PDB file of C-alpha atoms in Angstrom:
ATOM      1  CA  MET Q   1       6.630 -30.408  14.929  1.00  0.00           C
ATOM      2  CA  THR Q   2       9.846 -31.723  16.228  1.00  0.00           C
ATOM      3  CA  SER Q   3      12.971 -30.520  14.526  1.00  0.00           C
ATOM      4  CA  LEU Q   4      14.319 -27.645  12.532  1.00  0.00           C
ATOM      5  CA  ILE Q   5      14.724 -26.671   8.926  1.00  0.00           C
ATOM      6  CA  HIS Q   6      16.648 -27.932   5.959  1.00  0.00           C
ATOM      7  CA  THR Q   7      17.047 -26.770   2.419  1.00  0.00           C
ATOM      8  CA  LEU Q   8      14.902 -28.489  -0.137  1.00  0.00           C
ATOM      9  CA  THR Q   9      16.659 -28.155  -3.443  1.00  0.00           C
ATOM     10  CA  SER Q  10      14.478 -30.152  -5.740  1.00  0.00           C
ATOM     11  CA  GLY Q  11      10.855 -30.789  -6.514  1.00  0.00           C
ATOM     12  CA  ALA Q  12       8.562 -30.420  -9.469  1.00  0.00           C
ATOM     13  CA  ALA Q  13       6.747 -27.323  -8.270  1.00  0.00           C
ATOM     14  CA  ALA Q  14       9.732 -25.261  -7.197  1.00  0.00           C
ATOM     15  CA  PRO Q  15      11.435 -25.034 -10.592  1.00  0.00           C
ATOM     16  CA  SER Q  16       8.158 -24.172 -12.248  1.00  0.00           C
ATOM     17  CA  ARG Q  17       7.732 -21.115 -10.054  1.00  0.00           C
ATOM     18  CA  ARG Q  18      11.304 -20.010 -10.588  1.00  0.00           C
ATOM     19  CA  ALA Q  19      10.822 -20.530 -14.290  1.00  0.00           C
ATOM     20  CA  PHE Q  20       7.673 -18.443 -14.134  1.00  0.00           C
ATOM     21  CA  MET Q  21       9.575 -15.418 -12.879  1.00  0.00           C
ATOM     22  CA  GLY Q  22      12.347 -16.002 -15.371  1.00  0.00           C
ATOM     23  CA  ARG Q  23       9.980 -16.207 -18.306  1.00  0.00           C
ATOM     24  CA  THR Q  24       7.599 -13.442 -17.390  1.00  0.00           C
ATOM     25  CA  GLY Q  25       9.950 -10.722 -16.161  1.00  0.00           C
ATOM     26  CA  THR Q  26       8.921  -8.429 -13.366  1.00  0.00           C
ATOM     27  CA  LEU Q  27       5.872  -6.438 -12.498  1.00  0.00           C
ATOM     28  CA  SER Q  28       5.636  -2.735 -13.161  1.00  0.00           C
ATOM     29  CA  ALA Q  29       5.790  -0.396 -10.221  1.00  0.00           C
ATOM     30  CA  VAL Q  30       2.110   0.385 -10.764  1.00  0.00           C
ATOM     31  CA  ALA Q  31       1.111  -3.254 -10.436  1.00  0.00           C
ATOM     32  CA  VAL Q  32       3.149  -3.777  -7.287  1.00  0.00           C
ATOM     33  CA  ALA Q  33       1.786  -0.601  -5.732  1.00  0.00           C
ATOM     34  CA  LEU Q  34      -1.762  -1.799  -6.439  1.00  0.00           C
ATOM     35  CA  LEU Q  35      -0.922  -5.232  -5.090  1.00  0.00           C
ATOM     36  CA  ALA Q  36       0.259  -3.548  -1.903  1.00  0.00           C
ATOM     37  CA  GLY Q  37      -2.975  -1.605  -1.627  1.00  0.00           C
ATOM     38  CA  GLN Q  38      -1.187   1.659  -2.436  1.00  0.00           C
ATOM     39  CA  ASP Q  39      -3.681   3.013  -4.979  1.00  0.00           C
ATOM     40  CA  ALA Q  40      -2.562   6.615  -4.480  1.00  0.00           C
ATOM     41  CA  MET Q  41       1.040   5.653  -5.159  1.00  0.00           C
ATOM     42  CA  ALA Q  42      -0.016   3.792  -8.293  1.00  0.00           C
ATOM     43  CA  GLN Q  43      -1.856   6.809  -9.704  1.00  0.00           C
ATOM     44  CA  GLY Q  44       1.338   8.816  -9.867  1.00  0.00           C
ATOM     45  CA  MET Q  45       3.323   6.159 -11.684  1.00  0.00           C
ATOM     46  CA  GLY Q  46       3.706   5.468 -15.327  1.00  0.00           C
ATOM     47  CA  GLY Q  47       4.743   2.178 -16.769  1.00  0.00           C
ATOM     48  CA  ASP Q  48       3.543  -0.546 -19.045  1.00  0.00           C
ATOM     49  CA  THR Q  49       0.798  -2.421 -17.271  1.00  0.00           C
ATOM     50  CA  SER Q  50      -0.190  -4.489 -20.296  1.00  0.00           C
ATOM     51  CA  LYS Q  51       2.270  -7.249 -19.356  1.00  0.00           C
ATOM     52  CA  ASP Q  52       1.372  -7.029 -15.696  1.00  0.00           C
ATOM     53  CA  VAL Q  53      -2.027  -8.645 -16.057  1.00  0.00           C
ATOM     54  CA  GLY Q  54      -0.439 -11.699 -17.616  1.00  0.00           C
ATOM     55  CA  ILE Q  55       2.272 -11.914 -14.948  1.00  0.00           C
ATOM     56  CA  LEU Q  56      -0.235 -11.407 -12.148  1.00  0.00           C
ATOM     57  CA  ASN Q  57      -2.478 -14.060 -13.667  1.00  0.00           C
ATOM     58  CA  VAL Q  58       0.396 -16.544 -13.613  1.00  0.00           C
ATOM     59  CA  ALA Q  59       0.957 -15.693  -9.934  1.00  0.00           C
ATOM     60  CA  LEU Q  60      -2.790 -16.016  -9.338  1.00  0.00           C
ATOM     61  CA  GLY Q  61      -2.743 -19.434 -10.971  1.00  0.00           C
ATOM     62  CA  LEU Q  62      -0.002 -20.487  -8.572  1.00  0.00           C
ATOM     63  CA  GLU Q  63      -1.989 -19.199  -5.600  1.00  0.00           C
ATOM     64  CA  HIS Q  64      -5.025 -21.179  -6.820  1.00  0.00           C
ATOM     65  CA  GLU Q  65      -2.771 -24.223  -6.981  1.00  0.00           C
ATOM     66  CA  ALA Q  66      -1.515 -23.691  -3.425  1.00  0.00           C
ATOM     67  CA  ILE Q  67      -5.036 -23.195  -2.060  1.00  0.00           C
ATOM     68  CA  ASN Q  68      -6.185 -26.397  -3.693  1.00  0.00           C
ATOM     69  CA  ALA Q  69      -3.096 -28.311  -2.582  1.00  0.00           C
ATOM     70  CA  TYR Q  70      -3.924 -27.437   1.019  1.00  0.00           C
ATOM     71  CA  GLN Q  71      -7.569 -28.342   0.355  1.00  0.00           C
ATOM     72  CA  LEU Q  72      -6.507 -31.734  -0.938  1.00  0.00           C
ATOM     73  CA  GLY Q  73      -4.323 -32.218   2.123  1.00  0.00           C
ATOM     74  CA  ALA Q  74      -7.029 -31.118   4.534  1.00  0.00           C
ATOM     75  CA  GLY Q  75      -9.614 -33.340   2.867  1.00  0.00           C
ATOM     76  CA  SER Q  76      -7.357 -36.351   2.548  1.00  0.00           C
ATOM     77  CA  GLY Q  77      -7.760 -37.518   6.108  1.00  0.00           C
ATOM     78  CA  LEU Q  78      -3.970 -37.882   6.233  1.00  0.00           C
ATOM     79  CA  LEU Q  79      -3.251 -34.762   8.312  1.00  0.00           C
ATOM     80  CA  GLN Q  80      -3.490 -34.991  12.071  1.00  0.00           C
ATOM     81  CA  LYS Q  81      -4.040 -32.173  14.521  1.00  0.00           C
ATOM     82  CA  PRO Q  82      -2.324 -29.786  15.111  1.00  0.00           C
ATOM     83  CA  VAL Q  83      -0.780 -30.093  11.630  1.00  0.00           C
ATOM     84  CA  LEU Q  84      -4.226 -29.951  10.041  1.00  0.00           C
ATOM     85  CA  ASP Q  85      -4.938 -26.642  11.777  1.00  0.00           C
ATOM     86  CA  VAL Q  86      -1.640 -25.212  10.534  1.00  0.00           C
ATOM     87  CA  ALA Q  87      -2.382 -26.309   6.968  1.00  0.00           C
ATOM     88  CA  VAL Q  88      -5.766 -24.614   7.076  1.00  0.00           C
ATOM     89  CA  ARG Q  89      -4.100 -21.470   8.429  1.00  0.00           C
ATOM     90  CA  PHE Q  90      -1.604 -21.473   5.559  1.00  0.00           C
ATOM     91  CA  GLN Q  91      -4.433 -21.955   3.083  1.00  0.00           C
ATOM     92  CA  ALA Q  92      -6.033 -18.802   4.507  1.00  0.00           C
ATOM     93  CA  ASP Q  93      -2.823 -16.870   3.776  1.00  0.00           C
ATOM     94  CA  HIS Q  94      -2.866 -18.050   0.179  1.00  0.00           C
ATOM     95  CA  LYS Q  95      -6.502 -17.018  -0.102  1.00  0.00           C
ATOM     96  CA  ALA Q  96      -5.489 -13.518   1.052  1.00  0.00           C
ATOM     97  CA  HIS Q  97      -2.737 -13.470  -1.592  1.00  0.00           C
ATOM     98  CA  ARG Q  98      -5.296 -14.632  -4.173  1.00  0.00           C
ATOM     99  CA  ASP Q  99      -7.747 -11.899  -3.230  1.00  0.00           C
ATOM    100  CA  ALA Q 100      -5.029  -9.228  -3.471  1.00  0.00           C
ATOM    101  CA  LEU Q 101      -3.994 -10.500  -6.905  1.00  0.00           C
ATOM    102  CA  ILE Q 102      -7.584 -10.568  -8.172  1.00  0.00           C
ATOM    103  CA  ALA Q 103      -8.210  -7.024  -6.953  1.00  0.00           C
ATOM    104  CA  THR Q 104      -5.013  -5.781  -8.599  1.00  0.00           C
ATOM    105  CA  ILE Q 105      -5.754  -7.492 -11.920  1.00  0.00           C
ATOM    106  CA  GLN Q 106      -9.205  -5.964 -11.950  1.00  0.00           C
ATOM    107  CA  LYS Q 107      -7.833  -2.488 -11.142  1.00  0.00           C
ATOM    108  CA  LEU Q 108      -5.528  -2.882 -14.119  1.00  0.00           C
ATOM    109  CA  GLY Q 109      -8.538  -3.693 -16.317  1.00  0.00           C
ATOM    110  CA  GLY Q 110      -7.735  -7.370 -16.678  1.00  0.00           C
ATOM    111  CA  THR Q 111      -9.699 -10.543 -16.155  1.00  0.00           C
ATOM    112  CA  PRO Q 112      -8.465 -12.800 -13.358  1.00  0.00           C
ATOM    113  CA  VAL Q 113      -7.702 -16.361 -14.369  1.00  0.00           C
ATOM    114  CA  MET Q 114     -10.329 -18.776 -13.110  1.00  0.00           C
ATOM    115  CA  GLU Q 115      -9.659 -21.462 -10.572  1.00  0.00           C
ATOM    116  CA  LYS Q 116      -9.747 -24.998 -11.944  1.00  0.00           C
ATOM    117  CA  LYS Q 117     -11.755 -27.833 -10.479  1.00  0.00           C
ATOM    118  CA  LEU Q 118     -10.285 -29.557  -7.437  1.00  0.00           C
ATOM    119  CA  ASP Q 119     -10.015 -32.794  -9.442  1.00  0.00           C
ATOM    120  CA  ASP Q 120      -7.801 -31.025 -11.988  1.00  0.00           C
ATOM    121  CA  TYR Q 121      -5.403 -29.933  -9.250  1.00  0.00           C
ATOM    122  CA  ALA Q 122      -5.495 -33.409  -7.738  1.00  0.00           C
ATOM    123  CA  LYS Q 123      -4.404 -34.889 -11.048  1.00  0.00           C
ATOM    124  CA  ALA Q 124      -1.706 -32.267 -11.700  1.00  0.00           C
ATOM    125  CA  LEU Q 125      -0.274 -32.607  -8.187  1.00  0.00           C
ATOM    126  CA  LYS Q 126      -0.539 -36.404  -8.259  1.00  0.00           C
ATOM    127  CA  ALA Q 127      -2.647 -36.412  -5.120  1.00  0.00           C
ATOM    128  CA  ASP Q 128      -3.341 -40.097  -5.629  1.00  0.00           C
ATOM    129  CA  THR Q 129       0.282 -40.797  -4.683  1.00  0.00           C
ATOM    130  CA  LEU Q 130      -0.045 -39.189  -1.240  1.00  0.00           C
ATOM    131  CA  ARG Q 131      -0.004 -41.970   1.329  1.00  0.00           C
ATOM    132  CA  ASN Q 132       0.584 -40.263   4.652  1.00  0.00           C
ATOM    133  CA  GLN Q 133       0.998 -36.948   6.446  1.00  0.00           C
ATOM    134  CA  GLY Q 134       4.652 -36.705   5.438  1.00  0.00           C
ATOM    135  CA  ASP Q 135       3.754 -36.962   1.749  1.00  0.00           C
ATOM    136  CA  VAL Q 136       1.253 -34.116   2.079  1.00  0.00           C
ATOM    137  CA  LEU Q 137       3.705 -31.917   3.980  1.00  0.00           C
ATOM    138  CA  ASP Q 138       6.466 -32.627   1.471  1.00  0.00           C
ATOM    139  CA  LEU Q 139       4.236 -31.535  -1.410  1.00  0.00           C
ATOM    140  CA  ALA Q 140       3.253 -28.367   0.456  1.00  0.00           C
ATOM    141  CA  ALA Q 141       6.893 -27.616   1.306  1.00  0.00           C
ATOM    142  CA  ARG Q 142       7.910 -27.918  -2.355  1.00  0.00           C
ATOM    143  CA  LEU Q 143       5.155 -25.536  -3.403  1.00  0.00           C
ATOM    144  CA  GLU Q 144       6.103 -23.040  -0.691  1.00  0.00           C
ATOM    145  CA  LEU Q 145       9.798 -23.162  -1.616  1.00  0.00           C
ATOM    146  CA  GLY Q 146       8.900 -22.387  -5.196  1.00  0.00           C
ATOM    147  CA  ALA Q 147       6.872 -19.392  -4.053  1.00  0.00           C
ATOM    148  CA  ILE Q 148       9.737 -18.100  -1.886  1.00  0.00           C
ATOM    149  CA  ASN Q 149      12.159 -18.190  -4.774  1.00  0.00           C
ATOM    150  CA  ALA Q 150       9.661 -16.628  -7.162  1.00  0.00           C
ATOM    151  CA  TYR Q 151       8.948 -13.648  -4.930  1.00  0.00           C
ATOM    152  CA  LEU Q 152      12.602 -13.178  -3.954  1.00  0.00           C
ATOM    153  CA  GLY Q 153      13.474 -13.219  -7.627  1.00  0.00           C
ATOM    154  CA  VAL Q 154      11.587  -9.993  -8.306  1.00  0.00           C
ATOM    155  CA  ILE Q 155      12.993  -7.924  -5.403  1.00  0.00           C
ATOM    156  CA  PRO Q 156      16.229  -6.800  -7.126  1.00  0.00           C
ATOM    157  CA  ALA Q 157      14.234  -5.269  -9.958  1.00  0.00           C
ATOM    158  CA  PHE Q 158      12.742  -2.556  -7.781  1.00  0.00           C
ATOM    159  CA  GLY Q 159      14.406   0.820  -7.350  1.00  0.00           C
ATOM    160  CA  ASN Q 160      11.644   1.835  -4.966  1.00  0.00           C
ATOM    161  CA  LYS Q 161      12.219   0.197  -1.602  1.00  0.00           C
ATOM    162  CA  ASP Q 162       8.507   0.292  -0.777  1.00  0.00           C
ATOM    163  CA  LEU Q 163       7.817  -1.897  -3.770  1.00  0.00           C
ATOM    164  CA  ALA Q 164      10.641  -4.251  -2.882  1.00  0.00           C
ATOM    165  CA  LYS Q 165       9.102  -4.467   0.587  1.00  0.00           C
ATOM    166  CA  VAL Q 166       5.858  -5.847  -0.859  1.00  0.00           C
ATOM    167  CA  ALA Q 167       7.681  -8.677  -2.598  1.00  0.00           C
ATOM    168  CA  GLY Q 168       9.674  -9.253   0.587  1.00  0.00           C
ATOM    169  CA  ARG Q 169       6.511  -9.494   2.662  1.00  0.00           C
ATOM    170  CA  LEU Q 170       5.042 -12.078   0.301  1.00  0.00           C
ATOM    171  CA  ALA Q 171       8.290 -14.045   0.431  1.00  0.00           C
ATOM    172  CA  ALA Q 172       8.239 -13.831   4.237  1.00  0.00           C
ATOM    173  CA  ASP Q 173       4.770 -15.409   4.342  1.00  0.00           C
ATOM    174  CA  GLU Q 174       5.950 -18.244   2.139  1.00  0.00           C
ATOM    175  CA  THR Q 175       9.158 -18.680   4.151  1.00  0.00           C
ATOM    176  CA  MET Q 176       7.152 -18.961   7.361  1.00  0.00           C
ATOM    177  CA  HIS Q 177       5.034 -21.671   5.757  1.00  0.00           C
ATOM    178  CA  TYR Q 178       8.046 -23.513   4.364  1.00  0.00           C
ATOM    179  CA  THR Q 179       9.960 -23.369   7.642  1.00  0.00           C
ATOM    180  CA  LEU Q 180       7.117 -24.762   9.692  1.00  0.00           C
ATOM    181  CA  LEU Q 181       6.421 -27.476   7.142  1.00  0.00           C
ATOM    182  CA  GLN Q 182      10.064 -28.527   7.165  1.00  0.00           C
ATOM    183  CA  ASN Q 183       9.985 -28.517  10.940  1.00  0.00           C
ATOM    184  CA  ALA Q 184       6.915 -30.725  10.928  1.00  0.00           C
ATOM    185  CA  LEU Q 185       8.749 -33.103   8.597  1.00  0.00           C
ATOM    186  CA  GLY Q 186      11.589 -33.350  11.102  1.00  0.00           C
ATOM    187  CA  ARG Q 187      14.169 -32.007   8.663  1.00  0.00           C
ATOM    188  CA  PRO Q 188      17.352 -30.263   9.843  1.00  0.00           C
ATOM    189  CA  LEU Q 189      18.417 -26.672   9.453  1.00  0.00           C
ATOM    190  CA  PRO Q 190      19.937 -25.616   6.131  1.00  0.00           C
ATOM    191  CA  ALA Q 191      23.625 -26.391   5.932  1.00  0.00           C
ATOM    192  CA  GLY Q 192      24.544 -22.750   5.322  1.00  0.00           C
ATOM    193  CA  ALA Q 193      23.295 -19.188   5.160  1.00  0.00           C
ATOM    194  CA  LEU Q 194      21.593 -17.575   2.143  1.00  0.00           C
ATOM    195  CA  SER Q 195      19.591 -20.699   1.448  1.00  0.00           C
ATOM    196  CA  PHE Q 196      16.713 -19.052  -0.406  1.00  0.00           C
ATOM    197  CA  GLY Q 197      16.441 -17.166  -3.655  1.00  0.00           C
ATOM    198  CA  ALA Q 198      19.682 -18.412  -5.190  1.00  0.00           C
TER     199      ALA Q 198
END
């Protein structure tokens, strides 16, 4: 990991995650409280949770995609240590996000969306076009940037700062991943401030 960060403004996965938040709206306070492990807080809240299961399932689908993208990268033989170790570490974070989403969906009475087969993700992510470590890192960076923008997109909707904090924490995880991936790719710092969530 040799240089610093740079804004990635395009990529197939990033717009899809931004579009997801735009199409699905925002989570209810109850859903976010459950996602944050604040069951007691959730019990005192009202709100329509019927839409939340669908929104959370879209987010869960994206976490499944990220987990499998890192699996494809780790299994490709294209990643070298210590980059491989970092990728596996990031995959573990996405698994934690997945587990939190599944638990929240179930608490809301919903059925979590199932993970697809690895081959399905490989086809969707065009894994057959990955030729080297840089290709794998670029794919991962695009997925992480999409996640950053998706989670940042929901923060303004919250009047409760504790709930906004949950979305901020998720975005922070994704930003850490994105920053280190960009660094590993040798890309420069963003040209200006306020580079994410625009």
